[in-house]
Short mmCIF file of C-alpha atoms in Angstrom, two decimals:
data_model
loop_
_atom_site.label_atom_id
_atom_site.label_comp_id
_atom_site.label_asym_id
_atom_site.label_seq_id
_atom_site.Cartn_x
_atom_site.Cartn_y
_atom_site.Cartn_z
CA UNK A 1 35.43 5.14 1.02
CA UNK A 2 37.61 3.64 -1.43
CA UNK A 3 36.95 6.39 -4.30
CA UNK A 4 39.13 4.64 -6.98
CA UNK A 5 36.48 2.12 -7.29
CA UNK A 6 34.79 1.62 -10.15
CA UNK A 7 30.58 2.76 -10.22
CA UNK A 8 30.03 -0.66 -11.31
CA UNK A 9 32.54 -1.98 -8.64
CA UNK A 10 30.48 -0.46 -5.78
CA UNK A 11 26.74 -1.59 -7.22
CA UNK A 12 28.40 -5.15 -7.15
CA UNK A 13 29.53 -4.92 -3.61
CA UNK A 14 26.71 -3.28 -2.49
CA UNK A 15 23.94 -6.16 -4.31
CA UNK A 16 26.56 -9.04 -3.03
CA UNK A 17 25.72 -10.83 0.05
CA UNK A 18 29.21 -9.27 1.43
CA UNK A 19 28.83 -7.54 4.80
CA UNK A 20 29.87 -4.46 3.08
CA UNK A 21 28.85 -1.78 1.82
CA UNK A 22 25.17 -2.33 3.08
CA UNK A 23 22.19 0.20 3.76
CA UNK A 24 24.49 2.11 6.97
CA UNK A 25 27.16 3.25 3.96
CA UNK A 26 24.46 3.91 1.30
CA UNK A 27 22.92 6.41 3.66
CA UNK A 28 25.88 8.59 4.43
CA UNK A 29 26.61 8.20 0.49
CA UNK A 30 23.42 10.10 0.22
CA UNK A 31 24.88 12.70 2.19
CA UNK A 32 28.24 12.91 -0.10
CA UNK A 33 25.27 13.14 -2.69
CA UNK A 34 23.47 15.75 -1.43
CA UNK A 35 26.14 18.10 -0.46
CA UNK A 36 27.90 17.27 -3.93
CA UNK A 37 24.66 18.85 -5.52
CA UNK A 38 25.08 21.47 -2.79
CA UNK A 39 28.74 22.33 -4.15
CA UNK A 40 27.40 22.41 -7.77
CA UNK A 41 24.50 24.68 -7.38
CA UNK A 42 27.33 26.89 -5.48
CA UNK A 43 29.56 26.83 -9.02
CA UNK A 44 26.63 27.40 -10.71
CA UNK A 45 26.03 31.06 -9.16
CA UNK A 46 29.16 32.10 -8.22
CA UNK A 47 30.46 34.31 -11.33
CA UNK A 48 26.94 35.07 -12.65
CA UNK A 49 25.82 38.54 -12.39
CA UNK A 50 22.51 37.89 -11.46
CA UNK A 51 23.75 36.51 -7.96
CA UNK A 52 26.22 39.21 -7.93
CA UNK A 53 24.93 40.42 -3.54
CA UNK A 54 24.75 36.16 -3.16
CA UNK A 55 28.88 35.74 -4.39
CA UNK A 56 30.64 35.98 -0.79
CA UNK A 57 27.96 33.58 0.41
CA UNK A 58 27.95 31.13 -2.30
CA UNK A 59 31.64 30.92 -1.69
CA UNK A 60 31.49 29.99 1.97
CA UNK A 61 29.25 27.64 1.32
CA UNK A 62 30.73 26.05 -1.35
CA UNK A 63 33.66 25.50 1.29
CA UNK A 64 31.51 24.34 3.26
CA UNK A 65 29.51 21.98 0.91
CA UNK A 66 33.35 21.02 0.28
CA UNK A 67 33.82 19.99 3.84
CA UNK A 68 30.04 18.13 4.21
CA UNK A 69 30.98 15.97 1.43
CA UNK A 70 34.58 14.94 3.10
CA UNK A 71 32.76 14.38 6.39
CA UNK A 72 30.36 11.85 4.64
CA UNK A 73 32.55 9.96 2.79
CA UNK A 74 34.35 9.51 6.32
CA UNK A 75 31.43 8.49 7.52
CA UNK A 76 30.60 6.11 5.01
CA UNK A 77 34.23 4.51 5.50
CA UNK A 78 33.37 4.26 9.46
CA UNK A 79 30.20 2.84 8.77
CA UNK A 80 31.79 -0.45 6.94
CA UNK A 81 34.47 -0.64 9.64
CA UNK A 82 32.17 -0.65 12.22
CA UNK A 83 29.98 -3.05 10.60
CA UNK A 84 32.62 -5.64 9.76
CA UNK A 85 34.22 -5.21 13.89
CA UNK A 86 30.05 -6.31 14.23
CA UNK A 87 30.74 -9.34 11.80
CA UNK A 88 34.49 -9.80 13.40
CA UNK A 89 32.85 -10.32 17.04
CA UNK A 90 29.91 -12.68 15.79
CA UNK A 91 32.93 -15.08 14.66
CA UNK A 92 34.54 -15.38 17.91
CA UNK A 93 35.10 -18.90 19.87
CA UNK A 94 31.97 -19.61 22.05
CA UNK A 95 32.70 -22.74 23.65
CA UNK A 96 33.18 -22.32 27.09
CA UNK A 97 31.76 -19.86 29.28
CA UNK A 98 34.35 -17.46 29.67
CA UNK A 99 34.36 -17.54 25.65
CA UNK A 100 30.63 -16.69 25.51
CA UNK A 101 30.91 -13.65 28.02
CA UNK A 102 33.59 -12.37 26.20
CA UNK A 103 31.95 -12.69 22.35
CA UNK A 104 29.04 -11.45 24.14
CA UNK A 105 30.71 -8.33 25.29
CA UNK A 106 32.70 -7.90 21.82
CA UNK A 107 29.53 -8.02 20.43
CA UNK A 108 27.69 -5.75 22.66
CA UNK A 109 30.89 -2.84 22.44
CA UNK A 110 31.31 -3.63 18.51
CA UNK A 111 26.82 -2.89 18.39
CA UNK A 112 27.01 0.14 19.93
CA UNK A 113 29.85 1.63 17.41
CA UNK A 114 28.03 1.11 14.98
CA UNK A 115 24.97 2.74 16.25
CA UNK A 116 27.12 5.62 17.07
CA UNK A 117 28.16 5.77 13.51
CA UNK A 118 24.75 6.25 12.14
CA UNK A 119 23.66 8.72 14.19
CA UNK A 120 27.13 11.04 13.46
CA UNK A 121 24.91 10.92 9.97
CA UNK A 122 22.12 12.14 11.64
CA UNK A 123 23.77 15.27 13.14
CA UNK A 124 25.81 15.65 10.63
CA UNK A 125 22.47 15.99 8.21
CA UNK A 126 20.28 18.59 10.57
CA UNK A 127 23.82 20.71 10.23
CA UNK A 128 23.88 20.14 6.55
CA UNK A 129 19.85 20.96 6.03
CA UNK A 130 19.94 25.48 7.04
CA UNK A 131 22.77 26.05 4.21
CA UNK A 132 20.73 23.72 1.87
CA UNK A 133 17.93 25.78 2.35
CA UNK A 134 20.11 29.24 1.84
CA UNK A 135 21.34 28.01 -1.76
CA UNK A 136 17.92 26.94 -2.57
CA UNK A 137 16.71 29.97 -1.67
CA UNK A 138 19.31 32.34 -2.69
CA UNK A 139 21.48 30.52 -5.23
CA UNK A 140 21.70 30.00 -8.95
CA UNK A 141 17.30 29.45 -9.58
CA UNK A 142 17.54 27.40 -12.91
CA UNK A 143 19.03 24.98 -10.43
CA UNK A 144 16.23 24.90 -7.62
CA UNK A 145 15.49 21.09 -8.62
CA UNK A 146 18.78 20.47 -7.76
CA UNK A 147 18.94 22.37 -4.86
CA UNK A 148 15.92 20.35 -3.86
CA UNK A 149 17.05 16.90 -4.45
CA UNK A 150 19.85 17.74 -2.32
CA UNK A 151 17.69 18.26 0.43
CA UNK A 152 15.61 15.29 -0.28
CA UNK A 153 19.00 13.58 -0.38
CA UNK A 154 19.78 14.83 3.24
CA UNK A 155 16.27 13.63 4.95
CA UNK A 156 16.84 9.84 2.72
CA UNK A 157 20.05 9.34 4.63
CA UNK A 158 18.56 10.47 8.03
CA UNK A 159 15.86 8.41 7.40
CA UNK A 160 18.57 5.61 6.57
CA UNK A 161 20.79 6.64 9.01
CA UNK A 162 18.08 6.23 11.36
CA UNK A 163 17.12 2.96 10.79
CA UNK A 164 20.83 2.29 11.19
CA UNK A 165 20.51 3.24 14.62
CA UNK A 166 17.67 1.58 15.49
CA UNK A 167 18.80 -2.02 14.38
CA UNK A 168 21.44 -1.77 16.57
CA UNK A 169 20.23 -0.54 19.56
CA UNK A 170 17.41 -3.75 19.28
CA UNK A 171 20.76 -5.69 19.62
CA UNK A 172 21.97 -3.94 23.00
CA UNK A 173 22.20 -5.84 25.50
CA UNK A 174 21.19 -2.95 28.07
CA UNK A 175 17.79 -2.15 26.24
CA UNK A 176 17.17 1.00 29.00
CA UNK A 177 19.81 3.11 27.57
CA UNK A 178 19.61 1.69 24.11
CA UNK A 179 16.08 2.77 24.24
CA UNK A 180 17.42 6.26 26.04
CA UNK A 181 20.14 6.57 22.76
CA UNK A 182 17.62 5.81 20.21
CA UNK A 183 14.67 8.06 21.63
CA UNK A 184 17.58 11.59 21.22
CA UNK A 185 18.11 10.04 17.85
CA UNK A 186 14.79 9.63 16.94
CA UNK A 187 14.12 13.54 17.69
CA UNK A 188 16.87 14.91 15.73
CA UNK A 189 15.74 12.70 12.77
CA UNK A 190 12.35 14.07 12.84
CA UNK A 191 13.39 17.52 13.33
CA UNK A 192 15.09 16.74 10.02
CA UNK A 193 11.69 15.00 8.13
CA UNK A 194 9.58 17.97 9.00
CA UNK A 195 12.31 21.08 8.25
CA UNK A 196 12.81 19.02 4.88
CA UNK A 197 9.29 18.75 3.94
CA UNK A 198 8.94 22.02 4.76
CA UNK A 199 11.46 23.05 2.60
CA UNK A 200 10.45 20.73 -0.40
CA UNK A 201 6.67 21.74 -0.36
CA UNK A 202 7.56 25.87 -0.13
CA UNK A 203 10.51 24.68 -3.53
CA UNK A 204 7.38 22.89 -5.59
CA UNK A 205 4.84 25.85 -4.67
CA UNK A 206 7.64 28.01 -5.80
CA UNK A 207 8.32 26.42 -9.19
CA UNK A 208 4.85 25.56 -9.92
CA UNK A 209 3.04 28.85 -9.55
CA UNK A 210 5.80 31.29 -11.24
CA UNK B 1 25.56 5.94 -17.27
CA UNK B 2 29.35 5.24 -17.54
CA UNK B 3 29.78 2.03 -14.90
CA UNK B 4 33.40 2.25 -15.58
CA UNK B 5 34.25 5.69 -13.89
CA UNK B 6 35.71 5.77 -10.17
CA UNK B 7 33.32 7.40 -7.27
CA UNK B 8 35.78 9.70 -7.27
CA UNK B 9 35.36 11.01 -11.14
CA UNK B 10 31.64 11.12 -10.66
CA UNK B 11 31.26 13.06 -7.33
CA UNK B 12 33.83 15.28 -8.83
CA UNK B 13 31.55 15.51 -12.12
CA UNK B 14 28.69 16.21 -9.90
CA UNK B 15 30.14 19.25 -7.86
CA UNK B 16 31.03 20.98 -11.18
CA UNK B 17 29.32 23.53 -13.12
CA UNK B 18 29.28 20.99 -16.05
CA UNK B 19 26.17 20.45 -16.99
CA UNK B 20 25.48 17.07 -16.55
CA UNK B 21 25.41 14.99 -14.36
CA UNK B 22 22.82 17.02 -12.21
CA UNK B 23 19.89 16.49 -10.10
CA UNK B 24 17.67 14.34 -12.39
CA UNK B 25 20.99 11.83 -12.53
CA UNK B 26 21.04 11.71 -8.95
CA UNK B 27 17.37 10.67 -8.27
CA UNK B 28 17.62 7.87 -10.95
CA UNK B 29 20.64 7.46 -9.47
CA UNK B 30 18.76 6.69 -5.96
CA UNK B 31 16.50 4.46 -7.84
CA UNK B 32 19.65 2.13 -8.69
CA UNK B 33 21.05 2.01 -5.10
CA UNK B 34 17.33 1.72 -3.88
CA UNK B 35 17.08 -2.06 -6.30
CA UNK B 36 20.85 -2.84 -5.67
CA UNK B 37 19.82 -2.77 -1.81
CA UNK B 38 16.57 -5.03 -2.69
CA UNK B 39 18.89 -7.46 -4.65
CA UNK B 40 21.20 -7.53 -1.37
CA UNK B 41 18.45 -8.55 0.89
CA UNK B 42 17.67 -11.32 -1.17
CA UNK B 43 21.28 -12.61 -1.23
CA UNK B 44 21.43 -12.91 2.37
CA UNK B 45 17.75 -14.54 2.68
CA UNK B 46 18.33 -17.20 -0.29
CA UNK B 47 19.95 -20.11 0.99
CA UNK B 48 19.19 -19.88 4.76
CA UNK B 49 17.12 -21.91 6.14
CA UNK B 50 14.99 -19.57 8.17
CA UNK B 51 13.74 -18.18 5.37
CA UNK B 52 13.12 -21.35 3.34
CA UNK B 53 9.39 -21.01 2.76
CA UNK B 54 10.01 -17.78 0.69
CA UNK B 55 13.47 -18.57 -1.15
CA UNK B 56 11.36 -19.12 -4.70
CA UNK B 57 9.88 -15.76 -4.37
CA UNK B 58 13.27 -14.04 -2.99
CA UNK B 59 15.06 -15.57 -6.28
CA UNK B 60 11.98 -14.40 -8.63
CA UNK B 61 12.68 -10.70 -6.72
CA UNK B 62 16.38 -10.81 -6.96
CA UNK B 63 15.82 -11.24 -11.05
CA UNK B 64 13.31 -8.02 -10.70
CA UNK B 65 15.67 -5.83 -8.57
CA UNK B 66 18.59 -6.51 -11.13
CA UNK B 67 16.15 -5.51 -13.97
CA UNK B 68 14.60 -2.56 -11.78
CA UNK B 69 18.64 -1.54 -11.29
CA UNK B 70 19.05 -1.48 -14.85
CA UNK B 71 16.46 0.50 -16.16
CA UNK B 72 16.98 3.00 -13.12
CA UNK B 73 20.96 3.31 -14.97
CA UNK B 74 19.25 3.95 -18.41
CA UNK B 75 16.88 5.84 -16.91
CA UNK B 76 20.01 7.92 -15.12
CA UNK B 77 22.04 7.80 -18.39
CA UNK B 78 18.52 9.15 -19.97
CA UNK B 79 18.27 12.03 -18.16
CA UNK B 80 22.08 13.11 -18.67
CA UNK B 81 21.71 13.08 -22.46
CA UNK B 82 18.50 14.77 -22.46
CA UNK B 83 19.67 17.66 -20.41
CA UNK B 84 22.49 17.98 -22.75
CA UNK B 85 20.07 18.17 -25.53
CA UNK B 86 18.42 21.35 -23.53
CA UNK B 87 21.57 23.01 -23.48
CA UNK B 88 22.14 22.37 -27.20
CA UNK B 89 18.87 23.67 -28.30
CA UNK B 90 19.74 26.89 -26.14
CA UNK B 91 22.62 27.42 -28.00
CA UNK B 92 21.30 27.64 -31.09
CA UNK B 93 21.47 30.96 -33.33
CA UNK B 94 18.94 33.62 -32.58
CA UNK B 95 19.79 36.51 -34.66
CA UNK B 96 16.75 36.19 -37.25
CA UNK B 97 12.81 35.93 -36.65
CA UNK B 98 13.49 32.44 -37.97
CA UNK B 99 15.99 31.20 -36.01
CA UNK B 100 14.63 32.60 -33.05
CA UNK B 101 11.10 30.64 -34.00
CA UNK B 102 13.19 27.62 -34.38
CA UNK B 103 15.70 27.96 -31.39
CA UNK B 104 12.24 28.09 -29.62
CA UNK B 105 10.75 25.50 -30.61
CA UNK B 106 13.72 22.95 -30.11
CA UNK B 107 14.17 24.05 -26.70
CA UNK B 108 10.69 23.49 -25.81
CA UNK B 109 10.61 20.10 -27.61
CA UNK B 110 13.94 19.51 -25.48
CA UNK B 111 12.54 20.65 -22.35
CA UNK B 112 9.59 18.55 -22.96
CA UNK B 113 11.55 15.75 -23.33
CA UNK B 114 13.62 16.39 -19.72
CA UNK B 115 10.52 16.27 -18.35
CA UNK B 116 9.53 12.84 -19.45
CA UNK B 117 12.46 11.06 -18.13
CA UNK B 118 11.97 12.06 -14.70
CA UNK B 119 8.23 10.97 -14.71
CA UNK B 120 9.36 7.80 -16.10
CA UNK B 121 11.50 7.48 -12.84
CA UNK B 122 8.52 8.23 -10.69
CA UNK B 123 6.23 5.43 -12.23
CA UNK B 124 9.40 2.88 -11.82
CA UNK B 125 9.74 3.84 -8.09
CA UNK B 126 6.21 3.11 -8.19
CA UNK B 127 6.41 -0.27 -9.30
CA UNK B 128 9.69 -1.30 -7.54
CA UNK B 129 7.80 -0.10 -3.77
CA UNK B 130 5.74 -3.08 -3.44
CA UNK B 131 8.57 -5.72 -4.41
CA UNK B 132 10.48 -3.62 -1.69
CA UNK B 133 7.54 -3.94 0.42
CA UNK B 134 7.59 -8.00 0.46
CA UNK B 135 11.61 -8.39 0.99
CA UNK B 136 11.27 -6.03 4.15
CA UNK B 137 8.34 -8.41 4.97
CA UNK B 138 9.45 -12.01 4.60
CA UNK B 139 13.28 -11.29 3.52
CA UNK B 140 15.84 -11.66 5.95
CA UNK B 141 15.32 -9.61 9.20
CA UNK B 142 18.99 -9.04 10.13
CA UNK B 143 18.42 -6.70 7.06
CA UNK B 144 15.22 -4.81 7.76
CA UNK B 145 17.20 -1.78 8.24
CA UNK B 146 19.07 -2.18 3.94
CA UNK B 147 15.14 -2.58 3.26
CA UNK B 148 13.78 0.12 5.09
CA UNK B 149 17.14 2.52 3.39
CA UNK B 150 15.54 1.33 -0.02
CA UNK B 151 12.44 2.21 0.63
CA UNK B 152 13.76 5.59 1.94
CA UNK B 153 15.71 6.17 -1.62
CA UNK B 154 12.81 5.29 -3.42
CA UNK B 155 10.91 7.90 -1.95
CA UNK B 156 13.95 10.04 -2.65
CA UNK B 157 13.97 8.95 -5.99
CA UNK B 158 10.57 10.07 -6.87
CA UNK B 159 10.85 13.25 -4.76
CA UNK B 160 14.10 14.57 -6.48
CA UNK B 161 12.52 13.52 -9.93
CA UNK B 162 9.22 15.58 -9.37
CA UNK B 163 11.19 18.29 -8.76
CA UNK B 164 12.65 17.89 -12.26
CA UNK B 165 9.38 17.15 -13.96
CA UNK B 166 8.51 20.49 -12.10
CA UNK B 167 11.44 22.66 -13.31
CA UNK B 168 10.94 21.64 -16.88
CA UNK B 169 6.86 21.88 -17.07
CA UNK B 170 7.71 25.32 -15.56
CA UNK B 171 9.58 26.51 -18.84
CA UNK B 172 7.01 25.22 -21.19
CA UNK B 173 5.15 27.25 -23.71
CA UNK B 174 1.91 25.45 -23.58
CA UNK B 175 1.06 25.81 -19.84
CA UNK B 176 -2.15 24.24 -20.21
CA UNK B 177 -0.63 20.66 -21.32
CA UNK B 178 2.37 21.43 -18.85
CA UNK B 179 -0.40 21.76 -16.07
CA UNK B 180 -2.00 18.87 -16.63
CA UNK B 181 1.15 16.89 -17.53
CA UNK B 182 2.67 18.38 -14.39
CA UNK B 183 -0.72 17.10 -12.00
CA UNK B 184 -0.48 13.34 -12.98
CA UNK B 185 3.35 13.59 -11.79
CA UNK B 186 2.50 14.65 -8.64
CA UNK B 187 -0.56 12.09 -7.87
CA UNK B 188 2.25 9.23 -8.24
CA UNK B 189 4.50 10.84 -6.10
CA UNK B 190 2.48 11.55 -3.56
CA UNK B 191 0.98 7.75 -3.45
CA UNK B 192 4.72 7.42 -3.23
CA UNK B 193 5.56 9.16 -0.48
CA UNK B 194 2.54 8.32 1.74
CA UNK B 195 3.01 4.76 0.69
CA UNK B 196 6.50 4.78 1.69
CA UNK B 197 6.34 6.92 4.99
CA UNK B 198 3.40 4.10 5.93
CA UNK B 199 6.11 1.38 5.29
CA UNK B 200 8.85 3.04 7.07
CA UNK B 201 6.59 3.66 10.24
CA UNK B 202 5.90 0.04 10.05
CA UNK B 203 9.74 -1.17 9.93
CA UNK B 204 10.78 1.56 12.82
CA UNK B 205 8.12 0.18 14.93
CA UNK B 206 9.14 -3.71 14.16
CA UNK B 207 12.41 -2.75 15.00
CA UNK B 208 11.54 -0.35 17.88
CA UNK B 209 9.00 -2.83 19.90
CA UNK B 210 10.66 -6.52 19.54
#
């Protein structure tokens, strides 16, 4: 992602009727989101006494977080490009029928990227989700909210991610192992719902009953 | 919130101890990419011909989603200032039984105050679902999937600000009020998140079964 641009820049793009950025890119952004949040509750423990036996952790993790948030933002990039190769192949000449098989193929090949794309976001989010839970559990506790949004964060761009997927594989031309791709995605992205709300009810019982 | 700073100043902003911008800023945050996805499906549905019979309500949307967008930024540049005003009030003097009284009080007016942005952000997720609802409906269905992501950040939204409506009703002196306070919160969020898990069901299985 282009990370010059302006805030404003990117809610103008995104609202525009522009191919790009669309839902695919705001999804992994929620992933840069929630492992930015990750990061932060990390800088918010390391140094404090209280999470004096939690400092070696935090400090892997916050290298870790680090890394998340790099992978995203790649992510995010490779979503637009994919989407636009989509776009790119839609344009091409259809008048005879060599033209059509070709566009067709182009089309098919440029699909499945980007359904590949997406579901990087979806792995990349059930990997994210166990050291979410460690800093929510173990980090800085004035900052559980945040630790929480972050994993709220992580399950929106699954969820988004997901959907991602599933648009394109309706597009694929061979619907049995479209329906075979989406089905493995499908798991991992409600392996991710549950853990989260897991996670999300045990953080609200937590700060409602102390 | 400051529309003129790069991605790259505000992720960077985020990840640091600084206090602000934090969790709460992120889930109003959601709330703006959430409307600024609902004003990009009705870009691509106004003006096509497929989707003639609804262009007056798309346009009447696309004015809500660009009003929805801007009170999520207030709402976003809300919660950054009122967190600030936490910290403030817990840096006040406490070295007499008067300043201590007072240092008190101000944080728990403060605190009180954190608290009511965030629940503010629920009941606008609230009322932006429904619009959402109709554009993933009748807007244009090359862009279920943006609608579905907005719906999926709206949920987000509300999630990640009942967590701060949480964390602040937790350091309240009057847990009574804070209870009860806390209680109507969670109702709204939780019509939010079954509402939106219904909708998302319903867009996976459009997608899923054509």
């Amino acid at each position: 992602m282009e990370l010059q641009k302006s805030l404003q820049n990117y809610f103008d793009e995104l609202t525009s009727s522009s191919p790009t950025p669309g839902g695919g890119n705001v999804a992994a952004l929620c992933g840069v989101l929630a492992s930015s949040l990750g990061e932060m509750v990390c800088n918010l423990t390391i140094g404090k006494k209280k999470y004096l036996d939690f400092e070696t952790d935090a400090k892997e993790l916050l290298t870790k977080f680090e890394s998340f948030k790099k992978d995203f933002l790649t992510l995010a990039e490779r979503d637009n490009e994919a989407f636009d190769r989509v776009m790119d192949a839609f344009k091409l000449s259809k008048k005879t029928e060599a033209q059509k098989a070709f566009r067709n193929s182009a089309i098919d090949h440029a699909t499945l990227e980007a359904a590949l794309v997406p579901e990087e976001v979806i792995i990349k989010c059930k990997e994210l989700l166990p050291h979410l839970e460690k800093i929510a559990e173990k980090g800085n506790q004035n900052s559980l909210s945040d630790s929480g949004v972050a994993i709220s964060l992580t399950a929106a761009a699954a969820e988004g991610a997901f959907l991602n997927v599933a648009i394109n594989c309706s597009g694929l031309s061979n619907q049995v192992t479209a329906k075979e791709f989406l089905k493995k995605s499908e798991f991992i992205y409600h392996e991710i719902k549950e853990k989260s709300a897991g996670l999300i009810s045990q953080i609200i019982k937590r700060m409602t009953t102390k």
